[in-house]
Short mmCIF file of C-alpha atoms in Angstrom, two decimals:
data_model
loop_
_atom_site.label_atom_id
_atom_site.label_comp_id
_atom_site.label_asym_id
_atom_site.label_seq_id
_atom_site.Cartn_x
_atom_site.Cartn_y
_atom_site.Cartn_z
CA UNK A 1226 75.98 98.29 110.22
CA UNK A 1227 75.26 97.39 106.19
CA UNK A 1228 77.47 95.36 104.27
CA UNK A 1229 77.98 96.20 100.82
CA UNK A 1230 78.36 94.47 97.64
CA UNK A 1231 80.07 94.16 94.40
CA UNK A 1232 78.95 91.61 92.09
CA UNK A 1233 81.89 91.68 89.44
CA UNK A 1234 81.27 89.64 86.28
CA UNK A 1235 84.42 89.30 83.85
CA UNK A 1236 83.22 88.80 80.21
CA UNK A 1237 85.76 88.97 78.60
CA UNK A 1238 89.12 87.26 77.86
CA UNK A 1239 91.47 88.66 80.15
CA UNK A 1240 92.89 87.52 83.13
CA UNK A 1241 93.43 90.07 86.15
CA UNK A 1242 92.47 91.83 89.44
CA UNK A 1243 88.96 93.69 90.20
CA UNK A 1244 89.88 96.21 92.37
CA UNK A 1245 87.98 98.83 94.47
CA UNK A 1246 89.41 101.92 95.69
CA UNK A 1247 88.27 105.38 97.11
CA UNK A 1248 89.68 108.98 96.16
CA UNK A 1249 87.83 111.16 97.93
CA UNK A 1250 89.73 111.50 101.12
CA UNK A 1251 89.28 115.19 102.20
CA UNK A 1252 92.08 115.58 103.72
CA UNK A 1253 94.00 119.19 103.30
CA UNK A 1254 97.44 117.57 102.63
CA UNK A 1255 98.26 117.31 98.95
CA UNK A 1256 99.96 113.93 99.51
CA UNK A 1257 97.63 111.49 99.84
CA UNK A 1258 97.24 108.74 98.04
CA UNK A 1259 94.78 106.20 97.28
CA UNK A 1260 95.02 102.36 97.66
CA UNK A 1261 93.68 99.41 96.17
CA UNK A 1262 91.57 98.90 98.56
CA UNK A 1263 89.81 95.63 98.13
CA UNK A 1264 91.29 93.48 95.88
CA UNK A 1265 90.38 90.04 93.91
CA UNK A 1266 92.06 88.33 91.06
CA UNK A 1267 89.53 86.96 88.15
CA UNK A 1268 89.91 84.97 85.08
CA UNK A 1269 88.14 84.90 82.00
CA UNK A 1270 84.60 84.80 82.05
CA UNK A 1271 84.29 84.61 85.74
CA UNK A 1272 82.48 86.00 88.82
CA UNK A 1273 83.05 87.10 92.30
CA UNK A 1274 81.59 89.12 94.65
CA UNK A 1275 83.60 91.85 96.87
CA UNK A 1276 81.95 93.04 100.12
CA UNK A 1277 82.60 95.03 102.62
CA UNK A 1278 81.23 97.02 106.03
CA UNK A 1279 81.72 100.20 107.25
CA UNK A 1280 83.89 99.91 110.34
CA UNK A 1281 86.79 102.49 110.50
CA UNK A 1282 90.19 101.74 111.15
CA UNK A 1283 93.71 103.90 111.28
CA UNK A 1284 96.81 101.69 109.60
CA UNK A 1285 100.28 102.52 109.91
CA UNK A 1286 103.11 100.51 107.40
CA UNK A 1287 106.54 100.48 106.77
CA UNK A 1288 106.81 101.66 103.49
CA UNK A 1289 109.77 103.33 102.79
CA UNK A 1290 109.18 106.38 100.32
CA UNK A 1291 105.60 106.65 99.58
CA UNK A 1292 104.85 106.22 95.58
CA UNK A 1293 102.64 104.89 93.02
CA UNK A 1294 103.33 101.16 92.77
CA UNK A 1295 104.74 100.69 96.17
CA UNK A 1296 102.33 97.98 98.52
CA UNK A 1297 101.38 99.26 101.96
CA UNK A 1298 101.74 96.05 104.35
CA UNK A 1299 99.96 97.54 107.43
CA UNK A 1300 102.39 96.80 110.58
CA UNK A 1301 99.36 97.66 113.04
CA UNK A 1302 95.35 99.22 112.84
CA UNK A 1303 93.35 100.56 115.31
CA UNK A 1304 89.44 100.83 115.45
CA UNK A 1305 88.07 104.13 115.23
CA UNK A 1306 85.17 106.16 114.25
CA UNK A 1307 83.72 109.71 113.35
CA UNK A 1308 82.71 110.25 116.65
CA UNK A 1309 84.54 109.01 118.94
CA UNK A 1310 88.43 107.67 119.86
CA UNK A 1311 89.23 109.21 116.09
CA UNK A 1312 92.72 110.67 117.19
CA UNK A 1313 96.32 108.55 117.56
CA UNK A 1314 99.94 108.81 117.87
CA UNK A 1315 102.36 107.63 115.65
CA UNK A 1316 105.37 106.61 117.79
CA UNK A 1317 109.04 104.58 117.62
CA UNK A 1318 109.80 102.67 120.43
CA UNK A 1319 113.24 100.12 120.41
CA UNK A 1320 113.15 100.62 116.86
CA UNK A 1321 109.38 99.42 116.15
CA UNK A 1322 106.38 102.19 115.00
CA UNK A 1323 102.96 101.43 116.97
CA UNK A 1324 100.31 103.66 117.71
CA UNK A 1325 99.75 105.29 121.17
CA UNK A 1326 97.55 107.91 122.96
CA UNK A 1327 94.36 107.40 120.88
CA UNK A 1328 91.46 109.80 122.55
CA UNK A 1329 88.50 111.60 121.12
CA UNK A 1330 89.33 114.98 119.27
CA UNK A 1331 87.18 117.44 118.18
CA UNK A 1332 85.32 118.52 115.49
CA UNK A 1333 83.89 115.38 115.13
CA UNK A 1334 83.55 113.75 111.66
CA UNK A 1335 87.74 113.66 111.25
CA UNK A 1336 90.15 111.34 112.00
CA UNK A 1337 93.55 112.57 113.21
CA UNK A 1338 97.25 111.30 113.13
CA UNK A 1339 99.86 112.71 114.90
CA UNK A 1340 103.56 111.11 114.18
CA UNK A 1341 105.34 112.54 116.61
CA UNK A 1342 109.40 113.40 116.58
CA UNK A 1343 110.43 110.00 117.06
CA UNK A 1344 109.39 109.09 113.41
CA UNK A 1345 111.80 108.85 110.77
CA UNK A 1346 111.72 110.48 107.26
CA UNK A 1347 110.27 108.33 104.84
CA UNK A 1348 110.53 104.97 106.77
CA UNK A 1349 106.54 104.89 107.45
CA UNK A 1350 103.44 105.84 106.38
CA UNK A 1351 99.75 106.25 107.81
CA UNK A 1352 96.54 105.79 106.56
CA UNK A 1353 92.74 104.98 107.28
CA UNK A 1354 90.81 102.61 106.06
CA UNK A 1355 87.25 100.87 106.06
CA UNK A 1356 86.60 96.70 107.15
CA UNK A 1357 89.89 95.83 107.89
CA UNK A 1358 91.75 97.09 104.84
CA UNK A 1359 93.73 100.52 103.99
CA UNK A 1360 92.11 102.66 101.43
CA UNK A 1361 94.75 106.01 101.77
CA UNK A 1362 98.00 106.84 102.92
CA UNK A 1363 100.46 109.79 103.57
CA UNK A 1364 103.77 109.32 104.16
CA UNK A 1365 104.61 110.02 107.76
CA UNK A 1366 107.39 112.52 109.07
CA UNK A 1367 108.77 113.78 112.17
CA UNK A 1368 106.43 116.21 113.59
CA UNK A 1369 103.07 116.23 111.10
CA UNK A 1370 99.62 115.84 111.85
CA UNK A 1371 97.62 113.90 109.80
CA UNK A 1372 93.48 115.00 108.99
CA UNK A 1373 91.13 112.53 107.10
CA UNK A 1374 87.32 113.82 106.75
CA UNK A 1375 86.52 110.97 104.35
CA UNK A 1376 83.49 111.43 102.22
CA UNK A 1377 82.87 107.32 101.20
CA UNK A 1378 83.35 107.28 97.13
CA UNK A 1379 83.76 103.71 95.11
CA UNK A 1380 85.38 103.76 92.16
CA UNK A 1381 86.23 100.01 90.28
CA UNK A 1382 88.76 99.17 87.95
CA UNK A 1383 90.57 95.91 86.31
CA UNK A 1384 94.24 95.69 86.28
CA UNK A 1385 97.16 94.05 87.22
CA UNK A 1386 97.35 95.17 90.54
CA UNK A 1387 97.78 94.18 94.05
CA UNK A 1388 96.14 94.37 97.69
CA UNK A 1389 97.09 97.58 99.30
CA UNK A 1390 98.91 99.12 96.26
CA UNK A 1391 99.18 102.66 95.86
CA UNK A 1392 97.53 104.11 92.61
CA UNK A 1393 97.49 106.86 90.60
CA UNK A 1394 94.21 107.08 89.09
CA UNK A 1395 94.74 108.68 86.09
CA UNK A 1396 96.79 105.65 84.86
CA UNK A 1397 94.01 103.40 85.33
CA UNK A 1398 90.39 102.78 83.52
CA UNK A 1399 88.31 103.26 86.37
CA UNK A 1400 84.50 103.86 86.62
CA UNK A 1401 82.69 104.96 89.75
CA UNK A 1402 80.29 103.14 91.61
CA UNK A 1403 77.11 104.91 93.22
CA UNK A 1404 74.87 103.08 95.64
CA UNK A 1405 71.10 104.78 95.60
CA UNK A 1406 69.66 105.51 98.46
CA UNK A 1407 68.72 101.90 100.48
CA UNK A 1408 70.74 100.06 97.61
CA UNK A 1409 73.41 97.71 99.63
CA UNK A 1410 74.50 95.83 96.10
CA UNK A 1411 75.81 96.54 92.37
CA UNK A 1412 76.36 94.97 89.70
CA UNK A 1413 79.58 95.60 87.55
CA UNK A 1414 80.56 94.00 84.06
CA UNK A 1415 83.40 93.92 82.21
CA UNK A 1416 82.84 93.87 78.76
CA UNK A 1417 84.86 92.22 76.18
CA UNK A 1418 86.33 95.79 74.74
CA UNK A 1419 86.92 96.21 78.59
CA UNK A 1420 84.51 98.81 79.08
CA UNK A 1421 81.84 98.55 81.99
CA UNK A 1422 78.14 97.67 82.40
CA UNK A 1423 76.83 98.88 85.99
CA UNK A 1424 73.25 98.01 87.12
CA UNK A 1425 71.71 97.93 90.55
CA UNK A 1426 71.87 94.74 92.40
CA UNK A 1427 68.78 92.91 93.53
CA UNK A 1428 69.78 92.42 97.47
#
């Protein structure tokens, strides 16, 4: 499985966050949202690199109401794929969410949430994600069924903003990222006027 790369380079003299989130989630409820995804704080005129796999995961959090701003701690994931074990229950049990019943569903290329009618309104949310971190989230209720058919965008932005955060990316100055064909690293520049220089990576 490829890992790929972000090779962020901050020219100019701001401090703050690189962040790397997706939007295109597919998914036929309205309510999604997207999260910041992968996450690194940078100071002036200074480099990192942000990497990442392709491994799927389902996430479920305690988040209370679901709104730009608010962090999704995940409370549990689970490993999944298009193909196979890509449907789960949400469940309470003795006053703690965790997921349950996860089985292969068809069609294949979606993954599916159920939280069944144990879960309360607006106490939790569920989500998907790639290596280990959340990338979007619905707020779960009693009774819903949850479908993600994720079509893998990148979009980048710097801003004061924090691991798992949900966004709203029309309040942000983001720019998207495209990997070519056989391309498993970019390069992404932040200008002094904070506008962006993207070139192909060498690796």
């Amino acid at each position: 499985m490829p890992t790929f790369t972000i090779n962020f380079v901050n020219n100019s003299d701001s401090s703050g966050s690189f962040c790397v989130f997706q939007q295109n989630h597919n998914s036929p409820n309205p309510d999604v949202f997207p999260l910041a995804w992968r996450v690194e704080q940078a100071g002036p005129h200074s480099q990192l690199a942000i990497s990442w796999n392709m491994e799927l995961y389902f996430f479920w959090g305690k988040t209370g109401a679901l709104r730009p701003g608010v962090v999704f701690n995940a409370g549990e994931n689970s490993p999944t794929s298009l193909t196979e074990n890509n449907d789960i229950t949400l469940t309470k049990e003795d006053g703690n969410y965790k997921f349950v019943n996860k089985k292969n569903a068809y069609p294949q290329g979606s993954l599916n949430i159920m939280s069944d009618n144990t879960t309360a309104i607006n106490q939790a949310s569920v989500g998907i994600g790639m290596s280990g971190a959340v990338a979007f989230a619905v707020q779960a209720q009693p009774n819903m069924y949850f479908r993600f058919s994720p079509r893998f965008d990148y979009w980048i932005t710097f801003a004061d903003v924090k691991q798992g955060q949900v966004l709203n990316p029309s309040d942000i100055n983001a720019v998207k990222i495209e990997f070519p064909y056989g391309i498993f690293s970019m390069n992404a520049t932040l200008n002094p006027d904070h506008t962006w220089t993207i070139t192909q990576g060498l690796d």
